[in-house]
PDB file of C-alpha atoms in Angstrom:
ATOM      1  CA  MET A1119     -41.933 -24.917  65.614  1.00 40.00           C
ATOM      2  CA  PHE A1120     -44.053 -28.322  64.920  1.00 41.00           C
ATOM      3  CA  ASP A1121     -46.650 -30.009  67.200  1.00 43.00           C
ATOM      4  CA  LYS A1122     -47.196 -33.581  68.275  1.00 42.00           C
ATOM      5  CA  ARG A1123     -48.244 -34.407  64.694  1.00 42.00           C
ATOM      6  CA  VAL A1124     -45.153 -33.547  63.661  1.00 40.00           C
ATOM      7  CA  ARG A1125     -43.053 -35.194  65.846  1.00 42.00           C
ATOM      8  CA  LEU A1126     -44.240 -38.009  65.126  1.00 41.00           C
ATOM      9  CA  TYR A1127     -44.707 -38.821  61.589  1.00 41.00           C
ATOM     10  CA  THR A1128     -41.577 -36.755  60.076  1.00 41.00           C
ATOM     11  CA  ARG A1129     -38.151 -38.460  60.669  1.00 43.00           C
ATOM     12  CA  ILE A1130     -35.121 -35.975  60.292  1.00 39.00           C
ATOM     13  CA  ASP A1131     -31.906 -36.846  61.446  1.00 40.00           C
ATOM     14  CA  ASN A1132     -28.307 -37.687  59.904  1.00 37.00           C
ATOM     15  CA  ASP A1133     -29.590 -40.862  57.938  1.00 42.00           C
ATOM     16  CA  ILE A1134     -31.607 -38.417  55.684  1.00 38.00           C
ATOM     17  CA  ILE A1135     -30.832 -35.808  55.835  1.00 39.00           C
ATOM     18  CA  TRP A1136     -26.847 -36.005  54.002  1.00 37.00           C
ATOM     19  CA  LYS A1137     -25.616 -32.869  54.220  1.00 41.00           C
ATOM     20  CA  GLY A1138     -24.064 -32.566  50.959  1.00 43.00           C
ATOM     21  CA  ALA A1139     -21.413 -34.418  52.569  1.00 43.00           C
ATOM     22  CA  LYS A1140     -22.436 -37.889  50.915  1.00 58.00           C
ATOM     23  CA  LYS A1141     -22.658 -39.014  47.553  1.00 72.00           C
ATOM     24  CA  LEU A1142     -24.634 -41.900  46.366  1.00 77.00           C
ATOM     25  CA  ASN A1143     -22.621 -45.350  45.358  1.00 88.00           C
ATOM     26  CA  ALA A1144     -23.773 -47.568  42.606  1.00 89.00           C
ATOM     27  CA  ALA A1145     -24.856 -49.961  45.629  1.00 92.00           C
ATOM     28  CA  GLU A1146     -26.596 -46.957  47.955  1.00 92.00           C
ATOM     29  CA  SER A1147     -28.013 -45.581  44.473  1.00 93.00           C
ATOM     30  CA  THR A1148     -29.686 -49.104  43.301  1.00 96.00           C
ATOM     31  CA  LEU A1149     -30.744 -49.828  47.182  1.00 96.00           C
ATOM     32  CA  LEU A1150     -32.781 -46.095  47.006  1.00 96.00           C
ATOM     33  CA  PHE A1151     -34.066 -47.657  43.270  1.00 96.00           C
ATOM     34  CA  ASP A1152     -35.476 -50.716  45.233  1.00 98.00           C
ATOM     35  CA  ASN A1153     -37.496 -48.747  47.331  1.00 97.00           C
ATOM     36  CA  MET A1154     -39.012 -46.406  44.485  1.00 97.00           C
ATOM     37  CA  LEU A1155     -40.870 -49.054  42.832  1.00 98.00           C
ATOM     38  CA  THR A1156     -41.524 -51.202  45.824  1.00 98.00           C
ATOM     39  CA  LEU A1157     -43.512 -48.284  46.722  1.00 98.00           C
ATOM     40  CA  THR A1158     -44.618 -47.111  42.926  1.00 97.00           C
ATOM     41  CA  THR A1159     -46.156 -50.716  43.340  1.00 98.00           C
ATOM     42  CA  LYS A1160     -47.756 -50.188  46.845  1.00 98.00           C
ATOM     43  CA  LEU A1161     -49.633 -46.908  45.546  1.00 98.00           C
ATOM     44  CA  PHE A1162     -50.303 -48.266  42.432  1.00 98.00           C
ATOM     45  CA  PHE A1163     -51.466 -52.192  42.347  1.00 98.00           C
ATOM     46  CA  GLN A1164     -54.738 -52.664  43.487  1.00 97.00           C
ATOM     47  CA  GLN A1165     -56.378 -49.378  41.395  1.00 97.00           C
ATOM     48  CA  GLU A1166     -54.564 -50.937  38.130  1.00 98.00           C
ATOM     49  CA  ASP A1167     -55.479 -54.442  39.481  1.00 98.00           C
ATOM     50  CA  SER A1168     -59.213 -53.903  39.241  1.00 97.00           C
ATOM     51  CA  LEU A1169     -58.675 -51.286  36.602  1.00 96.00           C
ATOM     52  CA  LEU A1170     -56.895 -53.581  34.044  1.00 95.00           C
ATOM     53  CA  HIS A1171     -55.552 -57.041  35.158  1.00 97.00           C
ATOM     54  CA  ARG A1172     -58.695 -58.402  36.279  1.00 96.00           C
ATOM     55  CA  GLU A1173     -60.008 -58.501  32.510  1.00 94.00           C
ATOM     56  CA  TYR A1174     -56.840 -59.626  31.009  1.00 95.00           C
ATOM     57  CA  LEU A1175     -54.644 -61.842  33.177  1.00 97.00           C
ATOM     58  CA  SER A1176     -57.503 -64.061  34.565  1.00 95.00           C
ATOM     59  CA  HIS A1177     -58.154 -66.458  31.816  1.00 94.00           C
ATOM     60  CA  ALA A1178     -54.462 -66.056  30.736  1.00 97.00           C
ATOM     61  CA  SER A1179     -51.895 -68.573  31.320  1.00 97.00           C
ATOM     62  CA  ASN A1180     -48.478 -67.481  31.103  1.00 98.00           C
ATOM     63  CA  LEU A1181     -47.470 -63.034  30.967  1.00 98.00           C
ATOM     64  CA  LEU A1182     -43.966 -61.015  30.280  1.00 98.00           C
ATOM     65  CA  ASP A1183     -43.701 -58.297  32.419  1.00 98.00           C
ATOM     66  CA  ILE A1184     -40.544 -55.595  30.305  1.00 98.00           C
ATOM     67  CA  GLY A1185     -38.010 -54.046  32.390  1.00 97.00           C
ATOM     68  CA  CYS A1186     -40.269 -55.328  35.318  1.00 98.00           C
ATOM     69  CA  GLY A1187     -37.410 -53.367  37.437  1.00 98.00           C
ATOM     70  CA  ASN A1188     -36.346 -55.232  41.590  1.00 98.00           C
ATOM     71  CA  GLY A1189     -39.726 -57.406  40.389  1.00 98.00           C
ATOM     72  CA  ALA A1190     -42.029 -56.052  43.446  1.00 98.00           C
ATOM     73  CA  TYR A1191     -45.013 -55.167  40.500  1.00 98.00           C
ATOM     74  CA  LEU A1192     -44.425 -59.158  38.795  1.00 98.00           C
ATOM     75  CA  GLU A1193     -44.461 -60.500  42.449  1.00 98.00           C
ATOM     76  CA  GLU A1194     -47.962 -59.350  42.754  1.00 98.00           C
ATOM     77  CA  ILE A1195     -49.022 -59.796  39.694  1.00 98.00           C
ATOM     78  CA  LYS A1196     -48.052 -63.724  40.794  1.00 98.00           C
ATOM     79  CA  GLN A1197     -49.654 -63.773  44.439  1.00 98.00           C
ATOM     80  CA  HIS A1198     -53.277 -62.384  43.005  1.00 98.00           C
ATOM     81  CA  TYR A1199     -52.783 -65.150  39.838  1.00 98.00           C
ATOM     82  CA  PRO A1200     -51.184 -67.904  41.059  1.00 98.00           C
ATOM     83  CA  HIS A1201     -51.986 -69.858  38.185  1.00 97.00           C
ATOM     84  CA  LEU A1202     -49.826 -67.940  35.578  1.00 98.00           C
ATOM     85  CA  HIS A1203     -46.414 -68.316  34.786  1.00 98.00           C
ATOM     86  CA  CYS A1204     -44.711 -65.017  34.728  1.00 98.00           C
ATOM     87  CA  ILE A1205     -41.609 -63.663  33.329  1.00 98.00           C
ATOM     88  CA  GLY A1206     -39.731 -60.267  34.113  1.00 98.00           C
ATOM     89  CA  LEU A1207     -37.259 -58.828  31.903  1.00 98.00           C
ATOM     90  CA  GLU A1208     -34.117 -56.889  33.219  1.00 98.00           C
ATOM     91  CA  LYS A1209     -31.046 -55.366  31.172  1.00 97.00           C
ATOM     92  CA  ASP A1210     -30.507 -53.225  34.164  1.00 97.00           C
ATOM     93  CA  GLY A1211     -28.095 -56.227  36.278  1.00 97.00           C
ATOM     94  CA  ARG A1212     -27.791 -54.119  39.499  1.00 97.00           C
ATOM     95  CA  ILE A1213     -31.122 -53.787  39.760  1.00 98.00           C
ATOM     96  CA  PHE A1214     -32.123 -57.601  38.311  1.00 98.00           C
ATOM     97  CA  ARG A1215     -30.055 -58.835  41.202  1.00 97.00           C
ATOM     98  CA  TYR A1216     -33.353 -57.664  43.137  1.00 98.00           C
ATOM     99  CA  ALA A1217     -35.790 -59.285  41.465  1.00 98.00           C
ATOM    100  CA  GLU A1218     -34.107 -62.233  40.822  1.00 98.00           C
ATOM    101  CA  GLN A1219     -34.481 -62.485  44.663  1.00 98.00           C
ATOM    102  CA  ARG A1220     -38.002 -62.978  44.333  1.00 98.00           C
ATOM    103  CA  SER A1221     -37.969 -66.172  42.309  1.00 98.00           C
ATOM    104  CA  LYS A1222     -40.090 -68.747  42.881  1.00 97.00           C
ATOM    105  CA  PRO A1223     -42.034 -72.191  41.034  1.00 97.00           C
ATOM    106  CA  GLY A1224     -43.446 -69.910  38.178  1.00 98.00           C
ATOM    107  CA  LEU A1225     -42.174 -66.291  38.542  1.00 98.00           C
ATOM    108  CA  GLU A1226     -38.926 -66.472  37.147  1.00 98.00           C
ATOM    109  CA  PHE A1227     -36.328 -63.216  35.711  1.00 98.00           C
ATOM    110  CA  VAL A1228     -34.307 -62.667  32.632  1.00 97.00           C
ATOM    111  CA  HIS A1229     -31.238 -59.894  32.798  1.00 97.00           C
ATOM    112  CA  ALA A1230     -31.468 -59.000  28.923  1.00 96.00           C
ATOM    113  CA  ASP A1231     -31.896 -56.677  26.836  1.00 95.00           C
ATOM    114  CA  TYR A1232     -35.739 -57.189  24.820  1.00 95.00           C
ATOM    115  CA  ARG A1233     -33.651 -56.979  21.469  1.00 91.00           C
ATOM    116  CA  GLU A1234     -31.392 -59.614  22.944  1.00 91.00           C
ATOM    117  CA  MET A1235     -34.152 -61.640  24.764  1.00 90.00           C
ATOM    118  CA  ALA A1236     -34.068 -65.115  23.705  1.00 87.00           C
ATOM    119  CA  ALA A1237     -37.041 -66.487  22.062  1.00 85.00           C
ATOM    120  CA  PRO A1238     -39.246 -68.138  24.200  1.00 90.00           C
ATOM    121  CA  ALA A1239     -40.070 -71.280  23.864  1.00 88.00           C
ATOM    122  CA  ALA A1240     -43.838 -70.457  23.786  1.00 92.00           C
ATOM    123  CA  PRO A1241     -45.428 -67.276  22.769  1.00 95.00           C
ATOM    124  CA  PHE A1242     -46.886 -64.753  25.699  1.00 97.00           C
ATOM    125  CA  ASP A1243     -50.467 -64.970  26.828  1.00 96.00           C
ATOM    126  CA  VAL A1244     -50.113 -61.193  27.989  1.00 97.00           C
ATOM    127  CA  VAL A1245     -47.318 -58.142  27.947  1.00 97.00           C
ATOM    128  CA  ILE A1246     -46.790 -55.729  30.289  1.00 98.00           C
ATOM    129  CA  ALA A1247     -45.196 -52.880  29.387  1.00 97.00           C
ATOM    130  CA  ARG A1248     -45.442 -50.230  33.148  1.00 97.00           C
ATOM    131  CA  LEU A1249     -43.463 -46.566  32.793  1.00 95.00           C
ATOM    132  CA  ILE A1250     -41.036 -48.110  30.394  1.00 94.00           C
ATOM    133  CA  VAL A1251     -41.894 -46.256  26.514  1.00 91.00           C
ATOM    134  CA  THR A1252     -40.430 -43.044  27.277  1.00 90.00           C
ATOM    135  CA  HIS A1253     -36.773 -44.606  27.900  1.00 90.00           C
ATOM    136  CA  LEU A1254     -37.240 -46.471  24.204  1.00 90.00           C
ATOM    137  CA  THR A1255     -35.472 -45.015  21.401  1.00 85.00           C
ATOM    138  CA  ASP A1256     -37.292 -47.181  18.726  1.00 89.00           C
ATOM    139  CA  LEU A1257     -40.802 -47.228  19.380  1.00 89.00           C
ATOM    140  CA  GLU A1258     -42.217 -48.657  15.653  1.00 88.00           C
ATOM    141  CA  GLN A1259     -39.016 -51.772  16.409  1.00 91.00           C
ATOM    142  CA  PHE A1260     -40.495 -52.396  19.298  1.00 93.00           C
ATOM    143  CA  PHE A1261     -44.253 -53.001  18.625  1.00 89.00           C
ATOM    144  CA  ALA A1262     -42.389 -55.173  15.739  1.00 88.00           C
ATOM    145  CA  TRP A1263     -40.835 -56.926  18.199  1.00 92.00           C
ATOM    146  CA  LEU A1264     -43.737 -57.325  20.056  1.00 92.00           C
ATOM    147  CA  GLY A1265     -45.550 -58.903  16.853  1.00 88.00           C
ATOM    148  CA  SER A1266     -42.822 -62.001  17.173  1.00 91.00           C
ATOM    149  CA  ILE A1267     -43.507 -62.829  20.934  1.00 94.00           C
ATOM    150  CA  THR A1268     -47.366 -63.351  21.144  1.00 93.00           C
ATOM    151  CA  HIS A1269     -50.002 -64.882  19.809  1.00 91.00           C
ATOM    152  CA  GLU A1270     -52.885 -63.270  17.729  1.00 86.00           C
ATOM    153  CA  THR A1271     -55.178 -63.549  20.716  1.00 89.00           C
ATOM    154  CA  SER A1272     -52.177 -61.779  23.681  1.00 93.00           C
ATOM    155  CA  THR A1273     -52.967 -58.725  24.361  1.00 94.00           C
ATOM    156  CA  ILE A1274     -50.647 -55.981  25.187  1.00 94.00           C
ATOM    157  CA  ILE A1275     -50.821 -52.813  28.185  1.00 96.00           C
ATOM    158  CA  ILE A1276     -48.975 -50.191  28.395  1.00 95.00           C
ATOM    159  CA  ILE A1277     -49.152 -48.141  31.291  1.00 97.00           C
ATOM    160  CA  ASP A1278     -47.501 -45.022  32.200  1.00 95.00           C
ATOM    161  CA  LEU A1279     -47.453 -41.165  33.745  1.00 95.00           C
ATOM    162  CA  ASP A1280     -49.698 -38.863  32.384  1.00 95.00           C
ATOM    163  CA  ASP A1281     -48.068 -35.625  32.995  1.00 94.00           C
ATOM    164  CA  ALA A1282     -51.034 -33.002  32.573  1.00 93.00           C
ATOM    165  CA  ALA A1283     -53.148 -34.446  35.215  1.00 96.00           C
ATOM    166  CA  THR A1284     -50.680 -35.059  37.442  1.00 98.00           C
ATOM    167  CA  GLY A1285     -50.026 -33.101  40.280  1.00 98.00           C
ATOM    168  CA  PRO A1286     -50.447 -31.341  44.214  1.00 98.00           C
ATOM    169  CA  ALA A1287     -53.389 -29.714  45.255  1.00 97.00           C
ATOM    170  CA  PRO A1288     -53.479 -27.372  46.594  1.00 97.00           C
ATOM    171  CA  PRO A1289     -50.628 -26.788  42.908  1.00 95.00           C
ATOM    172  CA  ALA A1290     -48.708 -24.632  45.000  1.00 96.00           C
ATOM    173  CA  CYS A1291     -47.493 -25.965  47.894  1.00 97.00           C
ATOM    174  CA  LEU A1292     -44.714 -28.705  46.452  1.00 98.00           C
ATOM    175  CA  PRO A1293     -42.382 -26.297  44.536  1.00 98.00           C
ATOM    176  CA  LEU A1294     -39.298 -27.613  45.201  1.00 98.00           C
ATOM    177  CA  PHE A1295     -40.015 -30.978  44.603  1.00 98.00           C
ATOM    178  CA  GLU A1296     -42.308 -30.535  41.917  1.00 97.00           C
ATOM    179  CA  SER A1297     -39.226 -28.351  39.851  1.00 97.00           C
ATOM    180  CA  LEU A1298     -37.297 -30.449  40.175  1.00 96.00           C
ATOM    181  CA  PHE A1299     -39.800 -33.988  39.178  1.00 95.00           C
ATOM    182  CA  ARG A1300     -40.497 -31.942  36.175  1.00 95.00           C
ATOM    183  CA  ALA A1301     -37.009 -31.339  35.009  1.00 94.00           C
ATOM    184  CA  SER A1302     -36.927 -34.781  35.581  1.00 92.00           C
ATOM    185  CA  ARG A1303     -39.730 -35.527  32.892  1.00 91.00           C
ATOM    186  CA  LYS A1304     -38.562 -32.588  30.742  1.00 90.00           C
ATOM    187  CA  THR A1305     -35.704 -34.496  29.490  1.00 86.00           C
ATOM    188  CA  LEU A1306     -37.895 -37.800  28.230  1.00 85.00           C
ATOM    189  CA  LEU A1307     -40.970 -36.056  26.980  1.00 87.00           C
ATOM    190  CA  ASP A1308     -38.842 -33.810  25.056  1.00 87.00           C
ATOM    191  CA  ARG A1309     -38.180 -36.253  22.504  1.00 82.00           C
ATOM    192  CA  TYR A1310     -41.668 -36.585  21.174  1.00 78.00           C
ATOM    193  CA  PRO A1311     -43.242 -33.524  19.490  1.00 75.00           C
ATOM    194  CA  VAL A1312     -46.954 -34.813  20.308  1.00 80.00           C
ATOM    195  CA  PRO A1313     -48.110 -36.228  23.566  1.00 84.00           C
ATOM    196  CA  LEU A1314     -47.322 -39.622  24.932  1.00 84.00           C
ATOM    197  CA  ALA A1315     -49.590 -41.815  24.390  1.00 87.00           C
ATOM    198  CA  LYS A1316     -50.623 -39.987  20.894  1.00 86.00           C
ATOM    199  CA  ARG A1317     -47.163 -41.259  20.514  1.00 85.00           C
ATOM    200  CA  ILE A1318     -47.770 -44.402  21.340  1.00 86.00           C
ATOM    201  CA  ASN A1319     -50.626 -44.479  19.399  1.00 83.00           C
ATOM    202  CA  ASP A1320     -48.756 -44.014  16.049  1.00 84.00           C
ATOM    203  CA  ALA A1321     -46.554 -46.026  16.353  1.00 84.00           C
ATOM    204  CA  ILE A1322     -48.647 -48.761  16.315  1.00 82.00           C
ATOM    205  CA  VAL A1323     -50.596 -47.839  14.031  1.00 78.00           C
ATOM    206  CA  LYS A1324     -47.549 -47.502  11.799  1.00 78.00           C
ATOM    207  CA  VAL A1325     -46.646 -51.439  12.142  1.00 73.00           C
ATOM    208  CA  SER A1326     -50.244 -52.754  12.167  1.00 71.00           C
ATOM    209  CA  ASN A1327     -52.747 -49.501  10.695  1.00 60.00           C
ATOM    210  CA  ILE A1328     -55.084 -49.923  13.223  1.00 65.00           C
ATOM    211  CA  ARG A1329     -56.131 -47.671  16.849  1.00 65.00           C
ATOM    212  CA  ILE A1330     -55.917 -49.279  20.052  1.00 84.00           C
ATOM    213  CA  GLU A1331     -58.216 -48.695  23.189  1.00 89.00           C
ATOM    214  CA  LEU A1332     -57.266 -45.836  25.872  1.00 91.00           C
ATOM    215  CA  LYS A1333     -57.998 -45.290  29.153  1.00 94.00           C
ATOM    216  CA  SER A1334     -57.121 -43.032  31.233  1.00 95.00           C
ATOM    217  CA  TYR A1335     -57.371 -43.059  35.207  1.00 97.00           C
ATOM    218  CA  ARG A1336     -56.202 -40.718  38.611  1.00 97.00           C
ATOM    219  CA  ARG A1337     -54.291 -41.788  41.927  1.00 98.00           C
ATOM    220  CA  ASN A1338     -55.918 -39.846  44.372  1.00 98.00           C
ATOM    221  CA  VAL A1339     -52.913 -39.590  47.252  1.00 98.00           C
ATOM    222  CA  GLU A1340     -55.079 -37.928  49.979  1.00 97.00           C
ATOM    223  CA  ASP A1341     -55.722 -39.761  53.147  1.00 96.00           C
ATOM    224  CA  LEU A1342     -52.502 -40.361  55.807  1.00 96.00           C
ATOM    225  CA  GLU A1343     -51.763 -44.017  54.793  1.00 97.00           C
ATOM    226  CA  SER A1344     -51.455 -43.353  51.327  1.00 98.00           C
ATOM    227  CA  LYS A1345     -50.036 -39.719  51.365  1.00 98.00           C
ATOM    228  CA  THR A1346     -47.256 -41.991  54.389  1.00 98.00           C
ATOM    229  CA  ASP A1347     -46.322 -43.958  51.372  1.00 98.00           C
ATOM    230  CA  MET A1348     -46.168 -41.166  48.897  1.00 98.00           C
ATOM    231  CA  HIS A1349     -44.091 -38.516  51.193  1.00 98.00           C
ATOM    232  CA  ARG A1350     -41.698 -41.495  50.783  1.00 98.00           C
ATOM    233  CA  TYR A1351     -41.483 -42.017  47.461  1.00 98.00           C
ATOM    234  CA  MET A1352     -40.493 -38.242  47.330  1.00 98.00           C
ATOM    235  CA  GLU A1353     -37.899 -38.599  49.406  1.00 98.00           C
ATOM    236  CA  THR A1354     -36.801 -42.262  47.525  1.00 97.00           C
ATOM    237  CA  VAL A1355     -37.194 -40.032  44.343  1.00 96.00           C
ATOM    238  CA  THR A1356     -35.257 -36.073  45.252  1.00 97.00           C
ATOM    239  CA  LYS A1357     -32.123 -38.417  46.717  1.00 95.00           C
ATOM    240  CA  ILE A1358     -32.010 -40.609  43.782  1.00 93.00           C
ATOM    241  CA  MET A1359     -31.852 -37.154  42.067  1.00 92.00           C
ATOM    242  CA  GLN A1360     -29.860 -35.181  44.196  1.00 92.00           C
ATOM    243  CA  THR A1361     -27.096 -37.625  44.790  1.00 87.00           C
ATOM    244  CA  GLY A1362     -28.054 -39.112  47.978  1.00 88.00           C
ATOM    245  CA  PHE A1363     -28.964 -34.835  48.629  1.00 88.00           C
ATOM    246  CA  LEU A1364     -32.288 -34.110  50.750  1.00 93.00           C
ATOM    247  CA  SER A1365     -31.760 -30.375  52.180  1.00 94.00           C
ATOM    248  CA  VAL A1366     -33.750 -29.313  55.637  1.00 96.00           C
ATOM    249  CA  GLU A1367     -35.346 -26.821  53.720  1.00 97.00           C
ATOM    250  CA  ARG A1368     -36.479 -30.048  50.655  1.00 97.00           C
ATOM    251  CA  LYS A1369     -37.984 -32.262  53.762  1.00 97.00           C
ATOM    252  CA  LEU A1370     -39.713 -29.286  55.514  1.00 98.00           C
ATOM    253  CA  GLU A1371     -41.619 -29.333  52.569  1.00 98.00           C
ATOM    254  CA  LEU A1372     -42.809 -33.010  52.136  1.00 98.00           C
ATOM    255  CA  ASP A1373     -43.226 -33.257  55.685  1.00 98.00           C
ATOM    256  CA  ARG A1374     -45.447 -30.076  56.030  1.00 98.00           C
ATOM    257  CA  TRP A1375     -47.507 -31.649  52.835  1.00 98.00           C
ATOM    258  CA  LEU A1376     -48.286 -34.294  54.656  1.00 98.00           C
ATOM    259  CA  LEU A1377     -49.745 -33.308  57.202  1.00 97.00           C
ATOM    260  CA  ASP A1378     -51.776 -31.128  55.968  1.00 97.00           C
ATOM    261  CA  ASP A1379     -55.205 -32.932  56.204  1.00 96.00           C
ATOM    262  CA  ALA A1380     -56.285 -30.244  52.325  1.00 97.00           C
ATOM    263  CA  SER A1381     -52.841 -31.416  50.527  1.00 98.00           C
ATOM    264  CA  SER A1382     -52.530 -34.350  48.576  1.00 98.00           C
ATOM    265  CA  TYR A1383     -51.188 -35.610  45.200  1.00 98.00           C
ATOM    266  CA  GLN A1384     -52.716 -36.184  42.101  1.00 98.00           C
ATOM    267  CA  ALA A1385     -50.988 -39.294  39.252  1.00 98.00           C
ATOM    268  CA  GLY A1386     -52.852 -39.760  36.281  1.00 97.00           C
ATOM    269  CA  MET A1387     -51.978 -42.669  34.432  1.00 97.00           C
ATOM    270  CA  PHE A1388     -52.862 -44.175  30.984  1.00 95.00           C
ATOM    271  CA  ALA A1389     -52.862 -47.777  30.135  1.00 95.00           C
ATOM    272  CA  LEU A1390     -52.998 -48.778  26.060  1.00 93.00           C
ATOM    273  CA  ILE A1391     -54.703 -51.887  25.583  1.00 93.00           C
ATOM    274  CA  ILE A1392     -53.606 -54.258  22.438  1.00 91.00           C
ATOM    275  CA  GLN A1393     -55.377 -57.024  21.389  1.00 84.00           C
ATOM    276  CA  ARG A1394     -53.819 -58.792  19.593  1.00 66.00           C
ATOM    277  CA  ALA A1395     -56.695 -60.055  17.087  1.00 61.00           C
ATOM    278  CA  GLN A1396     -57.249 -56.430  16.238  1.00 56.00           C
ATOM    279  CA  LEU A1397     -53.730 -56.139  15.636  1.00 50.00           C
ATOM    280  CA  HIS A1398     -52.465 -58.306  12.950  1.00 49.00           C
ATOM    281  CA  LEU A1399     -49.077 -58.452  14.109  1.00 45.00           C
ATOM    282  CA  SER A1400     -47.344 -61.296  11.950  1.00 42.00           C
ATOM    283  CA  ARG A1401     -44.923 -63.097  14.158  1.00 40.00           C
ATOM    284  CA  GLY A1402     -41.094 -63.198  12.800  1.00 40.00           C
ATOM    285  CA  THR A1403     -42.183 -58.351  11.321  1.00 39.00           C
TER     286      THR A1403
END
């Protein structure tokens, strides 16, 4: 039986455990996706800001965030770098509605696929593509397009998950969640015969004939505050992938992980930093 700490930090109720009777409609699914994106921003932004953004954003004038989702991450960028003119690009109309609600002077959102985006009035100093490259079918075409919207001293930052460096500790403490999460990633990663970071690098080499800088980092989730955010993230991801259903068994597994002081989670990440001064990509490629 759970002790007082369990009763304090767990939230088992009929709103969370749907008993499998209710299926998500489009609005509910989008709301879960919105919550998930907000949680990833909370979990990762501070570390990525100190590791990546401060060096490249402090002296930039404008920035494009491709696949900005609900705009939470780009809103954080704008708050930390108020001098930047920030544009978020999102093709999904349902999540875009959440992004456009964050609009304010210097922070705007465009509803379009990158291939349909109108030519910018001026090239972008910085372009961020965070957690989107696995969803792209033609990386060479994507990087050639990036050359058409940037200038010779621009910086392009590609951020994604390092699956091999991601998982719980101890490894066997989240078998249900890990099985579900790995299955969802396999669908995306199976299209790449080599590790994702190398596949991206190879695509850039085909366009520019030069290698790029790789930065690897880890987000270690081990204190109660960050574990609580990760717990909410895992609940949300489970419900998204289970069409709204979070079984008692899955809920208890996540709660036990949260309340076990010896358990943690490591998210492995990588960033590829592309300097246009080195790339020699020509506009209009």
